[in-house]
XYZ file of C-alpha atoms in Angstrom:
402
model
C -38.834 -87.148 -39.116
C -36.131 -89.309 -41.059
C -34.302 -87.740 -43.956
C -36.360 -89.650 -46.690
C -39.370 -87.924 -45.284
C -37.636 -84.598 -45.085
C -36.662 -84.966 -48.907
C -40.320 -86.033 -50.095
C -41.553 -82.857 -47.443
C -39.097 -80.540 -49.765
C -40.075 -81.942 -53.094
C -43.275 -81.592 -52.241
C -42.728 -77.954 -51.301
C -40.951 -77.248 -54.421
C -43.536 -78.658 -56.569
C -46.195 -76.266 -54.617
C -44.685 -73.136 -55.577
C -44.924 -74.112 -59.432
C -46.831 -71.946 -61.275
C -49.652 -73.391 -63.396
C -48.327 -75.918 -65.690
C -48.680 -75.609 -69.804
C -52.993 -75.329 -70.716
C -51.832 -77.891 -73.487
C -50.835 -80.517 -70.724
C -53.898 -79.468 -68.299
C -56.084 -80.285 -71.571
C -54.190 -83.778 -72.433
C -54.704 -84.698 -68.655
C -58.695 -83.512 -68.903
C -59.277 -85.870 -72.346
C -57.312 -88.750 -70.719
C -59.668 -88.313 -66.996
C -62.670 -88.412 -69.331
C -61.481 -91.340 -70.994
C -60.995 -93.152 -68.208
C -64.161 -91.747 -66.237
C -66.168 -92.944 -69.665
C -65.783 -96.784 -68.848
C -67.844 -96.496 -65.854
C -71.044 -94.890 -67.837
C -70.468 -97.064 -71.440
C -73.238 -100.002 -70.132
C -75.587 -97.498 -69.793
C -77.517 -97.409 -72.850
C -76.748 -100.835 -74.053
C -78.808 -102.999 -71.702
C -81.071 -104.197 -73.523
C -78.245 -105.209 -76.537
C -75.988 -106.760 -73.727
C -79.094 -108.592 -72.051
C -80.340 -109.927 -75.604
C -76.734 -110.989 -76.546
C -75.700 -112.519 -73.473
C -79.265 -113.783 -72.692
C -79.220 -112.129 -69.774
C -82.543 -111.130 -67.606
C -83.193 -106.962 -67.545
C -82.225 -107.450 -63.310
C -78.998 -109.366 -64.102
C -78.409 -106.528 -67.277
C -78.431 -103.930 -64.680
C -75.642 -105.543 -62.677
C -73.194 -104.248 -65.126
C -74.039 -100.322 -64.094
C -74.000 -101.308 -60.483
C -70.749 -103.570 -60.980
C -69.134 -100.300 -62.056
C -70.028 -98.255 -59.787
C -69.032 -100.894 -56.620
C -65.406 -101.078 -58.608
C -65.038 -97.288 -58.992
C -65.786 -97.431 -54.937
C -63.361 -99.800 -54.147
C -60.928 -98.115 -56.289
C -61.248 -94.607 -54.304
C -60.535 -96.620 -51.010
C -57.767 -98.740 -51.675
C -55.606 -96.600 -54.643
C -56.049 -93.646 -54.555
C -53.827 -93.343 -51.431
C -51.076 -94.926 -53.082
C -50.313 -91.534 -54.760
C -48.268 -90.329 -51.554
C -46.439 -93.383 -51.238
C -45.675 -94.100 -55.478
C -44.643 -92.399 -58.545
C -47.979 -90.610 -59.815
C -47.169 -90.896 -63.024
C -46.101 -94.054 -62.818
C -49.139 -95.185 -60.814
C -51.529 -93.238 -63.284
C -50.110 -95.110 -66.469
C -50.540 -98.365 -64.855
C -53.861 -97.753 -64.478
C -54.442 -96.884 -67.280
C -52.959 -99.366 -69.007
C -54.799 -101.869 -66.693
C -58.170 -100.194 -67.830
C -57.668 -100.264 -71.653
C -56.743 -104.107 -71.104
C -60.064 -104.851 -69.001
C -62.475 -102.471 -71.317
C -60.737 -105.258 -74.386
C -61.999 -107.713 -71.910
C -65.541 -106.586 -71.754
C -65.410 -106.098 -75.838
C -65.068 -109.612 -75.995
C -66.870 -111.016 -72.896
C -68.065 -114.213 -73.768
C -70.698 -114.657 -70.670
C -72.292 -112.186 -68.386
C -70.340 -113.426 -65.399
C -66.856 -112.440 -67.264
C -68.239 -109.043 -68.380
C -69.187 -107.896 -64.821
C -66.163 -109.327 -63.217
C -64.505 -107.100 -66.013
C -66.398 -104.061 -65.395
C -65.351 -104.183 -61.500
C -62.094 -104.402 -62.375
C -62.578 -101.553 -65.120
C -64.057 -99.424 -62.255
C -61.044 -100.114 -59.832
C -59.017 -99.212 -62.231
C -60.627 -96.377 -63.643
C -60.085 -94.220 -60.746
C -56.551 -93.402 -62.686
C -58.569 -90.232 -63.627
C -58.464 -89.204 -59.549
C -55.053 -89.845 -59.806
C -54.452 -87.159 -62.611
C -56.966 -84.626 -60.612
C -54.159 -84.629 -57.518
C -51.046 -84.694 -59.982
C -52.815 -81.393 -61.754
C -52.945 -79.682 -57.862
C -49.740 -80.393 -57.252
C -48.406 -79.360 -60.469
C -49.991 -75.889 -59.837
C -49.005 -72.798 -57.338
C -51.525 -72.107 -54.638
C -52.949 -68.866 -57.185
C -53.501 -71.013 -59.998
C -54.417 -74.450 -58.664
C -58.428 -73.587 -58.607
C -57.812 -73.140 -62.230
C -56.028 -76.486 -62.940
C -58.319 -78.664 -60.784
C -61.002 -77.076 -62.779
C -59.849 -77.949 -65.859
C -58.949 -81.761 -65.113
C -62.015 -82.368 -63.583
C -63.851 -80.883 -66.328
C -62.720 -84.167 -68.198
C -64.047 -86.098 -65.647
C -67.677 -84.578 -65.550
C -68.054 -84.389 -69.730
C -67.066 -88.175 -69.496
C -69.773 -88.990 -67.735
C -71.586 -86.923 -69.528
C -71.010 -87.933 -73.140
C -70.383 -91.321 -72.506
C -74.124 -92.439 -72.897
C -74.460 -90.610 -76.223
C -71.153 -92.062 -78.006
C -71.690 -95.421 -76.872
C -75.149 -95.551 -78.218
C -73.661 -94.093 -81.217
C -71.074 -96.294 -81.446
C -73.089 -99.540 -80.640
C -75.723 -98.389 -83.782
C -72.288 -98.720 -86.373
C -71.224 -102.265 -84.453
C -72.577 -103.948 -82.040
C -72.879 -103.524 -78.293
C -69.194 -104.520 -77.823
C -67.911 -101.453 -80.332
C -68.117 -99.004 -77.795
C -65.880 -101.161 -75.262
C -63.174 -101.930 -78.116
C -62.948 -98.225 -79.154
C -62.395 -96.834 -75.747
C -60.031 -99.684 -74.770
C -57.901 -98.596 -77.950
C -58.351 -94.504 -76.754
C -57.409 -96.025 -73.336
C -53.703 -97.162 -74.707
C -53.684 -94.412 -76.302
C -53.681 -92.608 -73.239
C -51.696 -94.675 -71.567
C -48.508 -94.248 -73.908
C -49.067 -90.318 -74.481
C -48.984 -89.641 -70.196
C -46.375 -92.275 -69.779
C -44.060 -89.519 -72.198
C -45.324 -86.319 -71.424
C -46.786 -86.094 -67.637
C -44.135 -84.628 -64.857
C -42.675 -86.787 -62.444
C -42.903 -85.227 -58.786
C -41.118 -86.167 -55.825
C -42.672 -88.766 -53.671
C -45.020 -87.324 -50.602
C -44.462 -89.474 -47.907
C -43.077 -92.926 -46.779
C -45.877 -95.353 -45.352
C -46.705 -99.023 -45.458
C -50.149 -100.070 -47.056
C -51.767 -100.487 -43.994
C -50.546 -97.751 -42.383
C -51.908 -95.630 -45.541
C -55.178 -96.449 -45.126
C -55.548 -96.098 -41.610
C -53.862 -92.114 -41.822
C -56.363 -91.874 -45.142
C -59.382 -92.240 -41.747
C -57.441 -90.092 -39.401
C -57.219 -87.221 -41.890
C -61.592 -87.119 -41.539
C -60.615 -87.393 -37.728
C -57.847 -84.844 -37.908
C -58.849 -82.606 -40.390
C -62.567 -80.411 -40.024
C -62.459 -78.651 -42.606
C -62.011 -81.908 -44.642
C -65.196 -83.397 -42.449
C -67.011 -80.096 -43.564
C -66.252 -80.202 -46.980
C -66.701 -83.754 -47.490
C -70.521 -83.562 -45.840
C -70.552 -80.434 -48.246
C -69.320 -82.110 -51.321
C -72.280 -86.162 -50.299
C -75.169 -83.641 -49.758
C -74.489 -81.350 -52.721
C -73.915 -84.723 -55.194
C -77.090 -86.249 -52.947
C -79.216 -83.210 -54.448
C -77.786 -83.551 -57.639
C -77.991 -87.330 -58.168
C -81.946 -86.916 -56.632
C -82.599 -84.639 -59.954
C -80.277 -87.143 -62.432
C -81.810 -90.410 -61.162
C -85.580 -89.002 -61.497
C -85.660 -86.880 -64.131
C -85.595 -90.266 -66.291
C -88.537 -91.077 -64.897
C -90.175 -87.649 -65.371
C -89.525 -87.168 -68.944
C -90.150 -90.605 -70.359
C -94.070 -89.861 -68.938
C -96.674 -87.661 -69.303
C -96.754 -84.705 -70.125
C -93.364 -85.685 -72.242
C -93.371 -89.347 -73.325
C -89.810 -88.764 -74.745
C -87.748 -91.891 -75.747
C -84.424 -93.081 -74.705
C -82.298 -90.748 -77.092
C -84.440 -87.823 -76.630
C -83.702 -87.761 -72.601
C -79.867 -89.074 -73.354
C -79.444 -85.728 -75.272
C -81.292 -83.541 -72.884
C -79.219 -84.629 -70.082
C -76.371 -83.157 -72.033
C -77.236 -79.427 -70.885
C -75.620 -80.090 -67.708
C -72.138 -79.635 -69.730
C -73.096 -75.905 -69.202
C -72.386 -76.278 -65.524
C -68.905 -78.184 -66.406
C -68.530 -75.132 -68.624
C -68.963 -72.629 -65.712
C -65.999 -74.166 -63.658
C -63.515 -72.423 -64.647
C -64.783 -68.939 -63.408
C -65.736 -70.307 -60.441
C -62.414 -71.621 -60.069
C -60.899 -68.369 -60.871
C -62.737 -67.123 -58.420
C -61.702 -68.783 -55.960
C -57.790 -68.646 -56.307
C -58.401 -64.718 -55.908
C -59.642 -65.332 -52.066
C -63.556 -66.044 -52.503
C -63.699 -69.350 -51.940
C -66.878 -68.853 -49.398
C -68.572 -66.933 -51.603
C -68.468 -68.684 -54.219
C -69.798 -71.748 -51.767
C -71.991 -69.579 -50.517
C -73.442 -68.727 -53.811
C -73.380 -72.464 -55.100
C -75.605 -73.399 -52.336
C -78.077 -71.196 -52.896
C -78.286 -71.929 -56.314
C -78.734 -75.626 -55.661
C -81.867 -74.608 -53.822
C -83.131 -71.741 -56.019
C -82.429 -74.563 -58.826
C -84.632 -77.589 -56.857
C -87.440 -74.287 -57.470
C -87.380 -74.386 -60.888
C -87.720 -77.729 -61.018
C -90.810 -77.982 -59.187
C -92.696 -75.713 -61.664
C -90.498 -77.739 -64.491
C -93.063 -80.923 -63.897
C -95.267 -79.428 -66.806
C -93.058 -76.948 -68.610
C -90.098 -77.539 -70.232
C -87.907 -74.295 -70.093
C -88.636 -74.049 -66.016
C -87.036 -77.796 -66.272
C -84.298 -76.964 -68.512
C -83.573 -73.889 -66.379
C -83.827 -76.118 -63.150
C -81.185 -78.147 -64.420
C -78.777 -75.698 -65.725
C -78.586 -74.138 -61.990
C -78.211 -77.549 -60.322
C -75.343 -78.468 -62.408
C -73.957 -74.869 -61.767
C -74.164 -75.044 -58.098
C -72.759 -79.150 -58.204
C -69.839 -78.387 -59.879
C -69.044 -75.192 -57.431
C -69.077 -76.698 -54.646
C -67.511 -79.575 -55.753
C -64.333 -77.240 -56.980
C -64.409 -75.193 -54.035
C -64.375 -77.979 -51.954
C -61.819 -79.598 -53.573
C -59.713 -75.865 -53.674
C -60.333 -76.118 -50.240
C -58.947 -79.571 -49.150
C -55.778 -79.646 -51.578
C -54.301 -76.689 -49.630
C -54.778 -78.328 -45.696
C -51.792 -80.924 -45.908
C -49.835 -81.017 -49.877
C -48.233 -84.334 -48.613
C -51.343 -85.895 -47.887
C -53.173 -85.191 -51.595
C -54.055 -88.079 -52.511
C -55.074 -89.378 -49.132
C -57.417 -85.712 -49.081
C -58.814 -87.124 -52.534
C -59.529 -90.495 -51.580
C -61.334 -89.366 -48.369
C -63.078 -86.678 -49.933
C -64.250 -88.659 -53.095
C -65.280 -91.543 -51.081
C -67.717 -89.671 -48.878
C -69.018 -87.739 -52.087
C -69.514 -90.556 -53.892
C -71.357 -92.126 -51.193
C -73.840 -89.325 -51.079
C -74.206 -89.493 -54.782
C -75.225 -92.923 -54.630
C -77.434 -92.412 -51.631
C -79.107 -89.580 -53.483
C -80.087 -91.979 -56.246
C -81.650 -94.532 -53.971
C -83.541 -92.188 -51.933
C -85.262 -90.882 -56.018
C -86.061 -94.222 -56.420
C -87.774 -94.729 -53.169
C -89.780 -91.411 -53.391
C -90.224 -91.528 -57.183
C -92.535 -95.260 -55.876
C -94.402 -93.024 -53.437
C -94.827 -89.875 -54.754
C -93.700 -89.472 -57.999
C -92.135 -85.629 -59.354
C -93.187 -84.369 -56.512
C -91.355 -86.417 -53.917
C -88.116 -85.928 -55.813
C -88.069 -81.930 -55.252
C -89.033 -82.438 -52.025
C -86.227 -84.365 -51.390
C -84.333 -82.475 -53.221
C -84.867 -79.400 -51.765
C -84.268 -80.620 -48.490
C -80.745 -81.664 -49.636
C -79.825 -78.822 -51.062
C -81.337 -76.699 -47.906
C -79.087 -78.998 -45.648
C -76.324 -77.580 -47.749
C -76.983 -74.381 -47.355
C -77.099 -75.014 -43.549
C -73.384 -76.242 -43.876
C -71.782 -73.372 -45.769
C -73.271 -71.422 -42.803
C -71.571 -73.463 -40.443
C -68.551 -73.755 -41.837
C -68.508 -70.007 -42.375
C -69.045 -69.382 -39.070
C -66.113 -71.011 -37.989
């Protein structure tokens, strides 16, 4: 090994035996992730404005969520890596900035071609937030850094989750571009307040591009337990995105008929499961990482239950979706407790692999709802639910067996 790579080894090791860094900084880095995570969801509710303003077709409308998502893809593959090899906080205020500059973009798109080359970009970049999740890992000792991830990523998930409701908010004050200017102002925001007060850490490791990538694949080749909890992490998000996707569908029918706002702010009971992360997370630092797997799974089933008998009663649905969001975020922080501890040089290469795989089965999972919504409606959707969350359960065992 040459002497630069013993030097980032040390740092590395240095930073690792931190103890969890100041709750005020773990809480700047969680409102600056959900920031960041919100650009991906803004388009949501404002289809039809964009479409009418941009005399766009619904289809060609919908391009903008899809756009996103494709960007925030791309941007797990190719940057996230660069973590290991660059300043984090230098790489996470660059992007960053880059997002705040492309959601001003979108606020002024003049065409529907500029707006969804913006919103790739705005994806790419937006995967700053991942950056911030590994930063907050390394920042922490191996007793607290359940705790830390937890409360980073907790930004990341109530990002998501709000974003819908604020932009439609935002959009009935303005227009359908007052969403995009406000978070691209938030965004700068950001971008200045990490750029002074996030901790630099030594540098990981010492690789070309390429050759970054190509260890970023031999990590899932090297590494089981990161092949375990990766399939853990796509089938648990598969189950969970099954629910999301068709639950839509469910409540703006019979027996429900609710409109657009009334399903935006029922979805927004799943912040009790971003809520729970925490204790799961505490958990977990004190040795019961399995269990608390263990225990996630089988709530994702037991939750896929509930939401069987949920097709005609509204508390069995509510209660159904409380437990899936539970179980999702568990596993998720569990999984990520899990791979941040194999290799602390390789964090952001763990991430990227990890994430990519996850958000693969997320997206999956909200394909196969649409295909089994067409067929068979509610029903079809906890089947195929259930199945995923079953084949998660079947995991855990495995992996506990080993």
């Amino acid at each position: 090994m040459t002497q630069t790579g013993l030097h980032h080894l040390s740092g590395a090791a240095l930073a690792d035996e931190r103890t969890t860094p100041r709750r005020s900084l773990l809480l700047l880095m969680a409102v600056a992730t959900g920031l960041s995570c919100a650009g991906n969801y803004v388009a949501q509710p404002l289809l039809d404005l964009v479409a009418h303003d941009l005399g766009l077709g619904g289809a060609s409308a919908g391009l903008v969520v899809t756009a996103a998502q494709a960007g925030y893809a791309l941007g797990l593959m190719l940057l996230i890596p660069l973590g290991d090899v660059l300043d984090r906080r230098r790489l996470a205020v660059t992007l960053f900035s880059a997002t705040a500059a492309l959601l001003a973009v979108s606020a002024v798109a003049p065409s529907g071609p500029v707006l969804l080359v913006s919103t790739v970009l705005t994806g790419v970049t937006s995967v700053g937030a991942q950056v911030l999740v590994a930063h907050a890992a390394a920042l922490a000792g191996a007793a607290t850094r359940g705790r830390a991830v937890a409360t980073v990523m907790a930004g990341v998930l109530l990002g998501g989750l709000l974003a819908r409701t604020a932009a439609g908010g935002l959009a009935g004050l303005g227009s359908w571009r007052t969403p995009y200017a406000v978070l691209a102002v938030l965004m700068a925001g950001a971008a200045v307040t990490l750029h002074r007060v996030l901790p630099r850490l030594a540098v990981t490791a010492d690789l070309a591009y390429g050759a970054l990538l190509r260890s970023t694949l031999a990590l899932l080749r090297d590494e089981p337990a990161l092949r375990r909890r990766a399939l853990l992490g796509a089938l648990s998000f598969a189950s969970y995105s099954v629910q999301l996707t068709s639950l839509t569908f469910l409540l703006a029918r019979a027996p429900y008929g609710w409109s657009t706002a009334g399903i935006g702010l029922f979805s927004l009971i799943g912040a009790v499961g971003v809520l729970t992360m925490t204790f799961a997370a505490r958990l977990g630092d004190r040795g019961h990482v399995q269990k608390v797997t263990g225990s996630a799974t089988v709530l994702l089933l037991t939750g896929w239950l509930l939401l069987t008998a949920g097709a005609h009663h509204l508390v069995w649905l509510a209660a159904g979706v409380v437990a899936l969001n539970i179980g999702q975020q568990a596993v998720l922080n569990t999984s990520q407790q899990v791979i941040y501890a194999l290799r602390p040089e390789a964090r952001n290469r763990m991430n990227s692999a990890f994430s990519t795989v996850f958000f693969l089965g997320g997206a999956l999972g909200s394909a196969l709802a649409t295909l089994v919504w067409a067929m068979a409606g509610w029903t079809g959707a906890a089947i195929a639910g259930t199945a995923l969350a079953a084949a998660t359960v079947l995991v855990w065992l495995h992996e506990r067996s080993r």
